[in-house]
Tab-separated table of C-alpha atoms in Angstrom:
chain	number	residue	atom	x	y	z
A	154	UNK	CA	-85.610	-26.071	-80.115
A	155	UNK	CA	-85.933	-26.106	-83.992
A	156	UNK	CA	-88.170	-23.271	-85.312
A	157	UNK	CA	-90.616	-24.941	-88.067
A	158	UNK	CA	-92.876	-22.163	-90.103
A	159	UNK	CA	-94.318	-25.428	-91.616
A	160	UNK	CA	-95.403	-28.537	-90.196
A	161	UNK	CA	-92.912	-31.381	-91.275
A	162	UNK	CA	-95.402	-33.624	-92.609
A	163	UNK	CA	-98.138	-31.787	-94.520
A	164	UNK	CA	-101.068	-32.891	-97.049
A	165	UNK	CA	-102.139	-29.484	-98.808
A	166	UNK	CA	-104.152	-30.277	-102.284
A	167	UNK	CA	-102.361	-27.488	-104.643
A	168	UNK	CA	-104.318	-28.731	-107.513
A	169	UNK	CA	-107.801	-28.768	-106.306
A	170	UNK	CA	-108.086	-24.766	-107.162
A	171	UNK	CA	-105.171	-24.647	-109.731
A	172	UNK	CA	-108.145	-22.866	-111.918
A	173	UNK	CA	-107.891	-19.876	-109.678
A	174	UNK	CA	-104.447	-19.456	-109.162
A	175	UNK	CA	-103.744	-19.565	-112.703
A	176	UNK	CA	-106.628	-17.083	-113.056
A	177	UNK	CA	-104.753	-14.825	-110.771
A	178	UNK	CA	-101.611	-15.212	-112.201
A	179	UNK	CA	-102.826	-14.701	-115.811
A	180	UNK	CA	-104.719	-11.287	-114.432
A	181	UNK	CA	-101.820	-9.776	-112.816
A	182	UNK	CA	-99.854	-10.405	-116.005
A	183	UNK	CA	-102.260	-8.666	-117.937
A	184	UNK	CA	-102.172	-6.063	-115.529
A	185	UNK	CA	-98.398	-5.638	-115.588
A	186	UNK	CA	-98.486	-5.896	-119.910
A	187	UNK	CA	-101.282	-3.575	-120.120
A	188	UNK	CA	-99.597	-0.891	-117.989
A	189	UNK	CA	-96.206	-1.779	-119.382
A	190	UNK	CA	-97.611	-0.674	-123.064
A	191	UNK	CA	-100.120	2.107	-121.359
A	192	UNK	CA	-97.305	3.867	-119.150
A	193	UNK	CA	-93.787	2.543	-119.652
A	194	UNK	CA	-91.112	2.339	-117.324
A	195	UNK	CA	-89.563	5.412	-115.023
A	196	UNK	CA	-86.399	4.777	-117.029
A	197	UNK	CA	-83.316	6.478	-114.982
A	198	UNK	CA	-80.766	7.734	-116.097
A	199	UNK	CA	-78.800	4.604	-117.052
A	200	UNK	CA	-80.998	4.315	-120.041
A	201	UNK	CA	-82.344	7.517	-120.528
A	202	UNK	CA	-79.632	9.401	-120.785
A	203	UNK	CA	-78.772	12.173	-118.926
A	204	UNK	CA	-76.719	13.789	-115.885
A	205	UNK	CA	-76.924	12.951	-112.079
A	206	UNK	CA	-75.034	15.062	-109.131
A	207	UNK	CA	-75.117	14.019	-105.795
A	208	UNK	CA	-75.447	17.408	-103.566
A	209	UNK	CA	-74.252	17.397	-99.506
A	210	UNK	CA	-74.609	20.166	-97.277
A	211	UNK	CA	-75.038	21.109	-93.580
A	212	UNK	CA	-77.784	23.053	-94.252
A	213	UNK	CA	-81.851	20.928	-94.431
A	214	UNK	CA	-82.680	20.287	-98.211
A	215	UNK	CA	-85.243	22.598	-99.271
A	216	UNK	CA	-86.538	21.081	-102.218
A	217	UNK	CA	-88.556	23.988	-103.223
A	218	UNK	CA	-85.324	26.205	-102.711
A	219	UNK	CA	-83.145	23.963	-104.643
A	220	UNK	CA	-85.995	23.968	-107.610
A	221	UNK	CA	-86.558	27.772	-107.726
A	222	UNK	CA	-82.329	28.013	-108.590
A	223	UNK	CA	-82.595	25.859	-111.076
A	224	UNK	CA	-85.426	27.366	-112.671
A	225	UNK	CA	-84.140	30.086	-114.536
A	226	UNK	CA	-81.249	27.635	-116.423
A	227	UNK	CA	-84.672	25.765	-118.383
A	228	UNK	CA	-82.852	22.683	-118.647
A	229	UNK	CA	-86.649	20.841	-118.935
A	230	UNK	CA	-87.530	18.183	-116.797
A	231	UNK	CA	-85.262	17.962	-113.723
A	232	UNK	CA	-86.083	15.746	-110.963
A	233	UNK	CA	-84.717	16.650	-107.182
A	234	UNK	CA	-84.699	14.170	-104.478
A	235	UNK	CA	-83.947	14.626	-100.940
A	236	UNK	CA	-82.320	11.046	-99.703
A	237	UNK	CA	-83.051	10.253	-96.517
A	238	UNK	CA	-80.697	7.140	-94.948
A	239	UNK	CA	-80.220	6.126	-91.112
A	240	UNK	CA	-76.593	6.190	-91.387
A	241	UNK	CA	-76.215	9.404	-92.165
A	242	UNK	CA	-75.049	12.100	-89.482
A	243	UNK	CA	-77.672	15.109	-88.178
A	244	UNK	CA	-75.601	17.652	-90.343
A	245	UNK	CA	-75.274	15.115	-93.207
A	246	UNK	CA	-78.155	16.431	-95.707
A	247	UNK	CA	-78.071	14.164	-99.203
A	248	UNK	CA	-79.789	15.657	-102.132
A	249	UNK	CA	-80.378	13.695	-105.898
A	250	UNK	CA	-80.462	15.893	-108.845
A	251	UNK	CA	-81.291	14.203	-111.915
A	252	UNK	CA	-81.208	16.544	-115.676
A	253	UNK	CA	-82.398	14.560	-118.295
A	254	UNK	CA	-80.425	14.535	-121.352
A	255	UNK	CA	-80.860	17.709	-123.868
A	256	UNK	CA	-82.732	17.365	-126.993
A	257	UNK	CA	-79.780	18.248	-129.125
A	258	UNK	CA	-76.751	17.505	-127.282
A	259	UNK	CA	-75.236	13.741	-126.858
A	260	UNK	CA	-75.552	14.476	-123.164
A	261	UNK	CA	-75.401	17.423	-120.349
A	262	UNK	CA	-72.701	19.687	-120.916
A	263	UNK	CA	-69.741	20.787	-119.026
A	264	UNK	CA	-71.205	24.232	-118.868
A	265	UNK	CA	-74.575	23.635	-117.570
A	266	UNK	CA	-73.318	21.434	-114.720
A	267	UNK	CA	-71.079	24.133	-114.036
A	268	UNK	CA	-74.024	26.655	-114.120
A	269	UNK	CA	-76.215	24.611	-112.029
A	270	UNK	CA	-73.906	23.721	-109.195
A	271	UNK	CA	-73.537	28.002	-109.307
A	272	UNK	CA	-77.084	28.165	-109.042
A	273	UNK	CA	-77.310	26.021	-106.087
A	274	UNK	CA	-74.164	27.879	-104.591
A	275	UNK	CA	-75.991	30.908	-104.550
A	276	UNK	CA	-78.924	29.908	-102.208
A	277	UNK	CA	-77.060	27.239	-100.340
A	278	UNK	CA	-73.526	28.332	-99.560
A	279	UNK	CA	-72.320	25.434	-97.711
A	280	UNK	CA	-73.129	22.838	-100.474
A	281	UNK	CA	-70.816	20.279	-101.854
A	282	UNK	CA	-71.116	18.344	-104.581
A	283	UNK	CA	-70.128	15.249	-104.170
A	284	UNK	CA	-70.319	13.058	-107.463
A	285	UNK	CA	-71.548	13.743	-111.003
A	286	UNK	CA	-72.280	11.007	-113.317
A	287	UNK	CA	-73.044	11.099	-117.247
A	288	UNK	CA	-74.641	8.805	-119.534
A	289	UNK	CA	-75.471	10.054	-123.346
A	290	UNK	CA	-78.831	8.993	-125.007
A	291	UNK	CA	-77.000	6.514	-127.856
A	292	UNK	CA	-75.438	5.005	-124.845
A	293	UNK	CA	-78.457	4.390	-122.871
A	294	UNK	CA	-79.998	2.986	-126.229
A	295	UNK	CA	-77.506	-0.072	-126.357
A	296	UNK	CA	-77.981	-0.497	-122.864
A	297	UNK	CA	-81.388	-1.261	-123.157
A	298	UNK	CA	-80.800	-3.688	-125.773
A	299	UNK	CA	-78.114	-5.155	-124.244
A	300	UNK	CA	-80.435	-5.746	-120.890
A	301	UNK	CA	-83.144	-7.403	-123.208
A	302	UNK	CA	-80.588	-9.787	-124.641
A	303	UNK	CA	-78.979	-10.454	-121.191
A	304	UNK	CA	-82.496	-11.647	-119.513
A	305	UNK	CA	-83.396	-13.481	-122.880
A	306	UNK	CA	-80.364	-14.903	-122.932
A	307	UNK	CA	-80.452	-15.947	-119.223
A	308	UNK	CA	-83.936	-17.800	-119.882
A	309	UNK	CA	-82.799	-19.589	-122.802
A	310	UNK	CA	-79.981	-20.965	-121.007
A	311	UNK	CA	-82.350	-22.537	-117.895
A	312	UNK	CA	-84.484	-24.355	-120.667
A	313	UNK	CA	-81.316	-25.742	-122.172
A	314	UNK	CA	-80.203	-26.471	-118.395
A	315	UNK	CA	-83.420	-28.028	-117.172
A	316	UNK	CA	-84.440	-30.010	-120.059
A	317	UNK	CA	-80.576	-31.848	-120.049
A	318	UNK	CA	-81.567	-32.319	-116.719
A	319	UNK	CA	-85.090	-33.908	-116.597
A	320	UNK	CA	-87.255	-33.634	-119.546
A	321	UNK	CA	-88.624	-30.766	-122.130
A	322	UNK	CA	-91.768	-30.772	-120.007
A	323	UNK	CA	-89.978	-29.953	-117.059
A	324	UNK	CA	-88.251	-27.441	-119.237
A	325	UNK	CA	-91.503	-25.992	-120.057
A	326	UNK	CA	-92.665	-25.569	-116.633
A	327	UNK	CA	-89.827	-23.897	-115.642
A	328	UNK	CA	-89.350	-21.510	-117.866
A	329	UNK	CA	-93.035	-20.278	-117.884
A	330	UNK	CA	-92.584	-19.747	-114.786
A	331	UNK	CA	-89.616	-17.468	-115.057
A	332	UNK	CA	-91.160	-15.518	-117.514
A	333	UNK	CA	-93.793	-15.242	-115.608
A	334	UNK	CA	-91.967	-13.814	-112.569
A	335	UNK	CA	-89.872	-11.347	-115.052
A	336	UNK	CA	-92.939	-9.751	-116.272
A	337	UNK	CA	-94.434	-9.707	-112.901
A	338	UNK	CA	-91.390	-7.434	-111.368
A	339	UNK	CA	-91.175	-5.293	-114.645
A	340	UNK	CA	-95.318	-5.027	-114.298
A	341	UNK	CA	-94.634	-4.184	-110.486
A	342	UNK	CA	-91.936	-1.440	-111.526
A	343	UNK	CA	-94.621	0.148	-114.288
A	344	UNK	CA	-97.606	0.709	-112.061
A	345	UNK	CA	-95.520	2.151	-108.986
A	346	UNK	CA	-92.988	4.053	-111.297
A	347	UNK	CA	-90.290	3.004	-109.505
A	348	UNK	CA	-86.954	4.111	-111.539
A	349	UNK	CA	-85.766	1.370	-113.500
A	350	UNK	CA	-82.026	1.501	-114.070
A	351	UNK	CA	-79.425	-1.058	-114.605
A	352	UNK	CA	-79.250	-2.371	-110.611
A	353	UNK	CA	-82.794	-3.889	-111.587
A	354	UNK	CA	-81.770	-5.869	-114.418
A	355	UNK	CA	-78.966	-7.357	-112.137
A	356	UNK	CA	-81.687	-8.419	-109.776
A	357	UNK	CA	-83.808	-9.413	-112.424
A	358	UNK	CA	-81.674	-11.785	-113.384
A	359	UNK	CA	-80.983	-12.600	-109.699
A	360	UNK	CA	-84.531	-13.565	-109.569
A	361	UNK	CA	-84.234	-15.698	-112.563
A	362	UNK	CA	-81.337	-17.833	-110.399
A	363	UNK	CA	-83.140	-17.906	-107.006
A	364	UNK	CA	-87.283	-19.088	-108.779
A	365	UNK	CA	-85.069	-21.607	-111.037
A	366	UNK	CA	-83.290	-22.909	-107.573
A	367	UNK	CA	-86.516	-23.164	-105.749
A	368	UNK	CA	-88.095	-25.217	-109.302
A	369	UNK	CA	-85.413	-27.265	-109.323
A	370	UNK	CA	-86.380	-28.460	-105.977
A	371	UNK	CA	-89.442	-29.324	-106.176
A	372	UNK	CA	-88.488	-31.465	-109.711
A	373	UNK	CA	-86.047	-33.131	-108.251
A	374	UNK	CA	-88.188	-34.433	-105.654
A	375	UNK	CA	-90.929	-35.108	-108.376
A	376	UNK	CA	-88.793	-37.378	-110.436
A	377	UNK	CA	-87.934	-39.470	-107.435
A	378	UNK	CA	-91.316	-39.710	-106.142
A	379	UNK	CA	-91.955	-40.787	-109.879
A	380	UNK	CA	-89.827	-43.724	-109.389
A	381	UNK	CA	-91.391	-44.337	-105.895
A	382	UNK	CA	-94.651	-44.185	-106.648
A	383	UNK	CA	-95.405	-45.693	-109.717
A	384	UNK	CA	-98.646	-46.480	-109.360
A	385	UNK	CA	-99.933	-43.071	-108.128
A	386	UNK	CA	-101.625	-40.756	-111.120
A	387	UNK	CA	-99.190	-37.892	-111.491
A	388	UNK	CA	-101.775	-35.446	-109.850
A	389	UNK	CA	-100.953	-37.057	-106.666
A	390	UNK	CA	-97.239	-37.505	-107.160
A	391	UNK	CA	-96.756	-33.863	-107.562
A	392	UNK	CA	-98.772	-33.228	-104.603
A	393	UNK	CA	-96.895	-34.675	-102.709
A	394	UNK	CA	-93.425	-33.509	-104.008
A	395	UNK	CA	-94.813	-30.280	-103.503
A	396	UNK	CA	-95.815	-31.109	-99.566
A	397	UNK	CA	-91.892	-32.877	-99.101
A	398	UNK	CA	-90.524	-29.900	-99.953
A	399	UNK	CA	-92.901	-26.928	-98.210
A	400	UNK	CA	-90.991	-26.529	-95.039
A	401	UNK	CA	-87.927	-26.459	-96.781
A	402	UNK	CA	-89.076	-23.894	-99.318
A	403	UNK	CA	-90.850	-21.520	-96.693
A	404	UNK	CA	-88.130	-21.552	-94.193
A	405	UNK	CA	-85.904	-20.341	-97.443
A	406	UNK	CA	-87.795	-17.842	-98.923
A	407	UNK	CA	-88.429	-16.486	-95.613
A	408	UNK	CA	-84.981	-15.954	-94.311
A	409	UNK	CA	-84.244	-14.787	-97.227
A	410	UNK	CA	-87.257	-11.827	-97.271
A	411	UNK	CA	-85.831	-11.018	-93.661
A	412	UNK	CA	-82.333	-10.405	-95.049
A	413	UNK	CA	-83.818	-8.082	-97.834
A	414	UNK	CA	-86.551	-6.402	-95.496
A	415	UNK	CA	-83.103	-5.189	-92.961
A	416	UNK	CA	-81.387	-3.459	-96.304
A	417	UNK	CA	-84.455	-2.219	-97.557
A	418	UNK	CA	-84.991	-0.195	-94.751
A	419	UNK	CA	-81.087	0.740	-93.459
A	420	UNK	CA	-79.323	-0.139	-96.561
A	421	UNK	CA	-79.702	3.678	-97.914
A	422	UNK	CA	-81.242	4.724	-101.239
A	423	UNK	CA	-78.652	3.400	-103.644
A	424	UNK	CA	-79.683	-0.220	-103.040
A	425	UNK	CA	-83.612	0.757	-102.269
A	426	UNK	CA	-84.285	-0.624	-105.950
A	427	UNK	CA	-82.785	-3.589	-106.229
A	428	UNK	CA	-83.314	-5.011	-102.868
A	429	UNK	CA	-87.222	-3.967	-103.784
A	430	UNK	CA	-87.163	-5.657	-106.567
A	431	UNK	CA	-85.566	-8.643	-105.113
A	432	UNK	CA	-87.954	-9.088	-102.269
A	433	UNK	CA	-90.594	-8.618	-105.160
A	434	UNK	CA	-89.126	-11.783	-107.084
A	435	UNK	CA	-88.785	-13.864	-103.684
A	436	UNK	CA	-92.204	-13.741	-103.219
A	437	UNK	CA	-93.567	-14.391	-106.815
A	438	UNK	CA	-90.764	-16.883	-107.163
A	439	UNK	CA	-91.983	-18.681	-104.490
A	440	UNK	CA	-95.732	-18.816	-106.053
A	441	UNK	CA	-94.414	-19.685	-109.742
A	442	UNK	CA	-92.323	-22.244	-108.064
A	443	UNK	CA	-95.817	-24.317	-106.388
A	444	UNK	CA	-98.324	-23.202	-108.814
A	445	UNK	CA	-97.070	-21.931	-112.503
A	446	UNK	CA	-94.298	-24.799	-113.076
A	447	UNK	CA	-95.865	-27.907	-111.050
A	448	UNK	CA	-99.418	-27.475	-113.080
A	449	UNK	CA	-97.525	-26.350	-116.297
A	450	UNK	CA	-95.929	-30.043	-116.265
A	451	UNK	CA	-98.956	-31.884	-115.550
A	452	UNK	CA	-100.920	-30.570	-118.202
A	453	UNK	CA	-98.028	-31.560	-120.232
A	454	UNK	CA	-97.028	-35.102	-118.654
A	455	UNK	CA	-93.612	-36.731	-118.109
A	456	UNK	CA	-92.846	-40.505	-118.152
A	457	UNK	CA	-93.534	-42.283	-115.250
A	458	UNK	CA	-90.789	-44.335	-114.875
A	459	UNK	CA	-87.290	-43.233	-114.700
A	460	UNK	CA	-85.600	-46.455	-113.278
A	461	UNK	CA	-85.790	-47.259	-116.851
A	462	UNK	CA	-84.714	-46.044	-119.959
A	463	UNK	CA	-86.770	-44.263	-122.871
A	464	UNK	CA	-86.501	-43.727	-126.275
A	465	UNK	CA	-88.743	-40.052	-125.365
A	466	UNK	CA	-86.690	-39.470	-122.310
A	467	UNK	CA	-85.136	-35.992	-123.445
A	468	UNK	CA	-81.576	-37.533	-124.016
A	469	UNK	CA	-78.319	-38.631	-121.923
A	470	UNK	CA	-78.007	-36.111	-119.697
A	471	UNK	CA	-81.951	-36.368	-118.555
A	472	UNK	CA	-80.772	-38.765	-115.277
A	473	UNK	CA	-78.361	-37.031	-113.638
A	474	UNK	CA	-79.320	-36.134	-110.334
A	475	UNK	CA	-75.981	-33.770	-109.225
C-alpha cells in the first residue's frame, strides 16, 4: 500500500489569493527586520567572543549554587545552563557555563578559568570539567563578516545557477524567495533569542540548498508545461506545475521534518540549534517554494515557447534540462 499525504491528481488555485499570502509573507518579514534592528541576535560565543566550559558531575546541577560561586569573581554577565539530553546516564549531570569576553582583555584569561573552575570546586566537589573553549572578540568580528559574505555569496551563486538554467525571471523568483526564507530564520532566531552561533549559518545555508531544490522543481516542470501547453495563459500553466508537483513536494518536506523532529528532541543540546533552525527553513522553504517564486515569475513573465529559440531567451545554457 503506497502512503499518499496528497492526492495524485489535484486542482488547487494558488493564485486566486496570492494577495494574501504575499501580505503574510511581507508582514512576517517586517516582523523579523523590525526586531532584527529593535533587539539583535543572542550572539554566542562564536561571535561574541568569550569563554565556554562544559561542567560534569554526579551531583544535580544547582543552578543557583553554581551562580552564587561565581559571584564573588565579577566576571559580568555569565550565563549557566543546565543541559538536559536522553542519552545521558542518571549520575551524568551536564552543566554550560558561558563568560563573555572581558572589556579589556582579547579574551578570558588563563587565570580566571582557573579561578572559576576553583570556585565551582568548592561547592561541588565531585565536578569535572570537561572542555573549555575560547574565542577572542577580533576573532568573532571576522567571523561575522565572513558569515555575511558566505550567505551572500551562496545567493549570488543560485541566481547565476538558475538564470543559466532557465531565464533571469526564473532567476528572480528564486532568489526572492531565498532571501526571503534567510530573513525569515534570522527574524525567527531574533524574537525567540535563540543563540546564534556558527552551526546556524551552516544550516542557513543548508536551507538555501534544500528551498533552491524544491524551486527548481517546480520550474522545471513549468518550462515543460510551457512547451505543452502553449495555448494556456501562464496563470494556468503555473497552476498546474504547481499541482504536478504537490505530492511530490509534501511527501519531501515531510519526511524530511520527521527526520529533524527525532534529533530535535534526542539529538542532545549541541545540535538543538541547527536542527531548529533547519526544521524552521523546511517549512518556509516549502511556502517560498509555491507562493514567493511561482507569483514572483508571473508578474515578471517568461517566453512561452521553449521548443524554439529566442533572441531574449537568457543565453546557451537556458535549455538544458540535466
Amino acid at each position: 500500500m503506497r502512503l499518499k499525504l496528497v492526492p495524485q491528481n489535484t486542482s488547487f488555485d494558488f493564485f486566486s489569493r496570492w494577495k494574501i499570502w504575499l501580505g503574510i509573507s511581507g508582514l512576517m518579514m517586517v516582523v523579523a527586520f523590525a526586531s532584527f534592528m529593535l533587539q539583535g541576535l543572542n550572539f554566542g560565543i562564536d561571535f561574541r567572543g568569550g569563554t565556554t566550559i562544559r561542567t560534569e558531575s554526579v551531583q544535580p546541577i544547582d543552578v543557583g549554587l553554581y551562580r552564587d560561586a561565581i559571584a564573588p569573581l565579577e566576571l559580568g554577565d555569565v550565563t549557566i545552563t543546565e543541559i538536559f539530553d536522553p542519552t545521558f546516564g542518571p549520575d551524568e549531570n551536564v552543566a554550560m557555563i558561558r563568560i563573555q569576553a572581558q572589556a579589556d582583555a582579547e579574551a578570558v584569561e588563563a587565570a580566571t578559568i582557573t579561578a572559576v573552575e576553583g570556585a565551582l570546586q568548592t561547592v561541588v566537589p565531585d565536578i569535572q570539567f570537561v572542555s573549555v573553549e575560547s574565542v577572542g572578540p577580533k576573532v568573532s568580528g571576522e567571523l561575522i563578516q565572513t558569515a555575511v559574505i558566505a550567505v551572500a555569496l551562496a545567493i549570488g551563486a543560485v541566481l547565476v545557477y538558475i538564470w543559466l538554467r532557465f531565464e533571469w525571471q526564473f532567476a528572480l523568483g528564486a532568489v526572492a524567495a531565498l532571501v526571503h526564507d534567510v530573513i525569515l530564520t534570522i527574524g525567527i532566531f531574533s524574537e525567540l533569542q535563540i543563540r546564534f552561533d556558527l552551526a546556524i549559518i551552516a544550516a542557513l545555508l543548508t536551507i538555501v540548498g534544500y528551498s533552491l531544490n524544491d524551486t527548481v522543481v517546480v520550474f522545471d516542470r513549468v518550462r515543460e508545461n510551457l512547451r505543452k501547453y502553449k495555448k494556456k495563459d501562464l496563470k494556468e500553466v503555473l497552476n498546474i506545475s504547481i499541482n504536478e508537483t504537490l505530492s511530490r513536494t509534501v511527501m519531501t518536506s515531510v519526511t524530511t521534518l520527521l527526520a529533524l523532529i527525532s534529533l530535535y528532541v534526542l539529538g542532545g543540546d549541541v545540535i538543538r540549534g541547527f536542527v531548529f533552525a533547519m526544521i524552521w527553513g523546511v517549512i518556509v522553504g516549502t511556502y517560498s517554494s509555491v507562493f514567493v517564486a511561482s507569483t514572483i515569475l508571473l508578474w515578471l513573465g517568461v517566453k512561452r515557447d521553449w521548443s524554439k529559440p529566442s533572441n531574449t531567451a537568457g543565453n546557451q545554457f537556458a535549455n538544458i534540462d540535466a
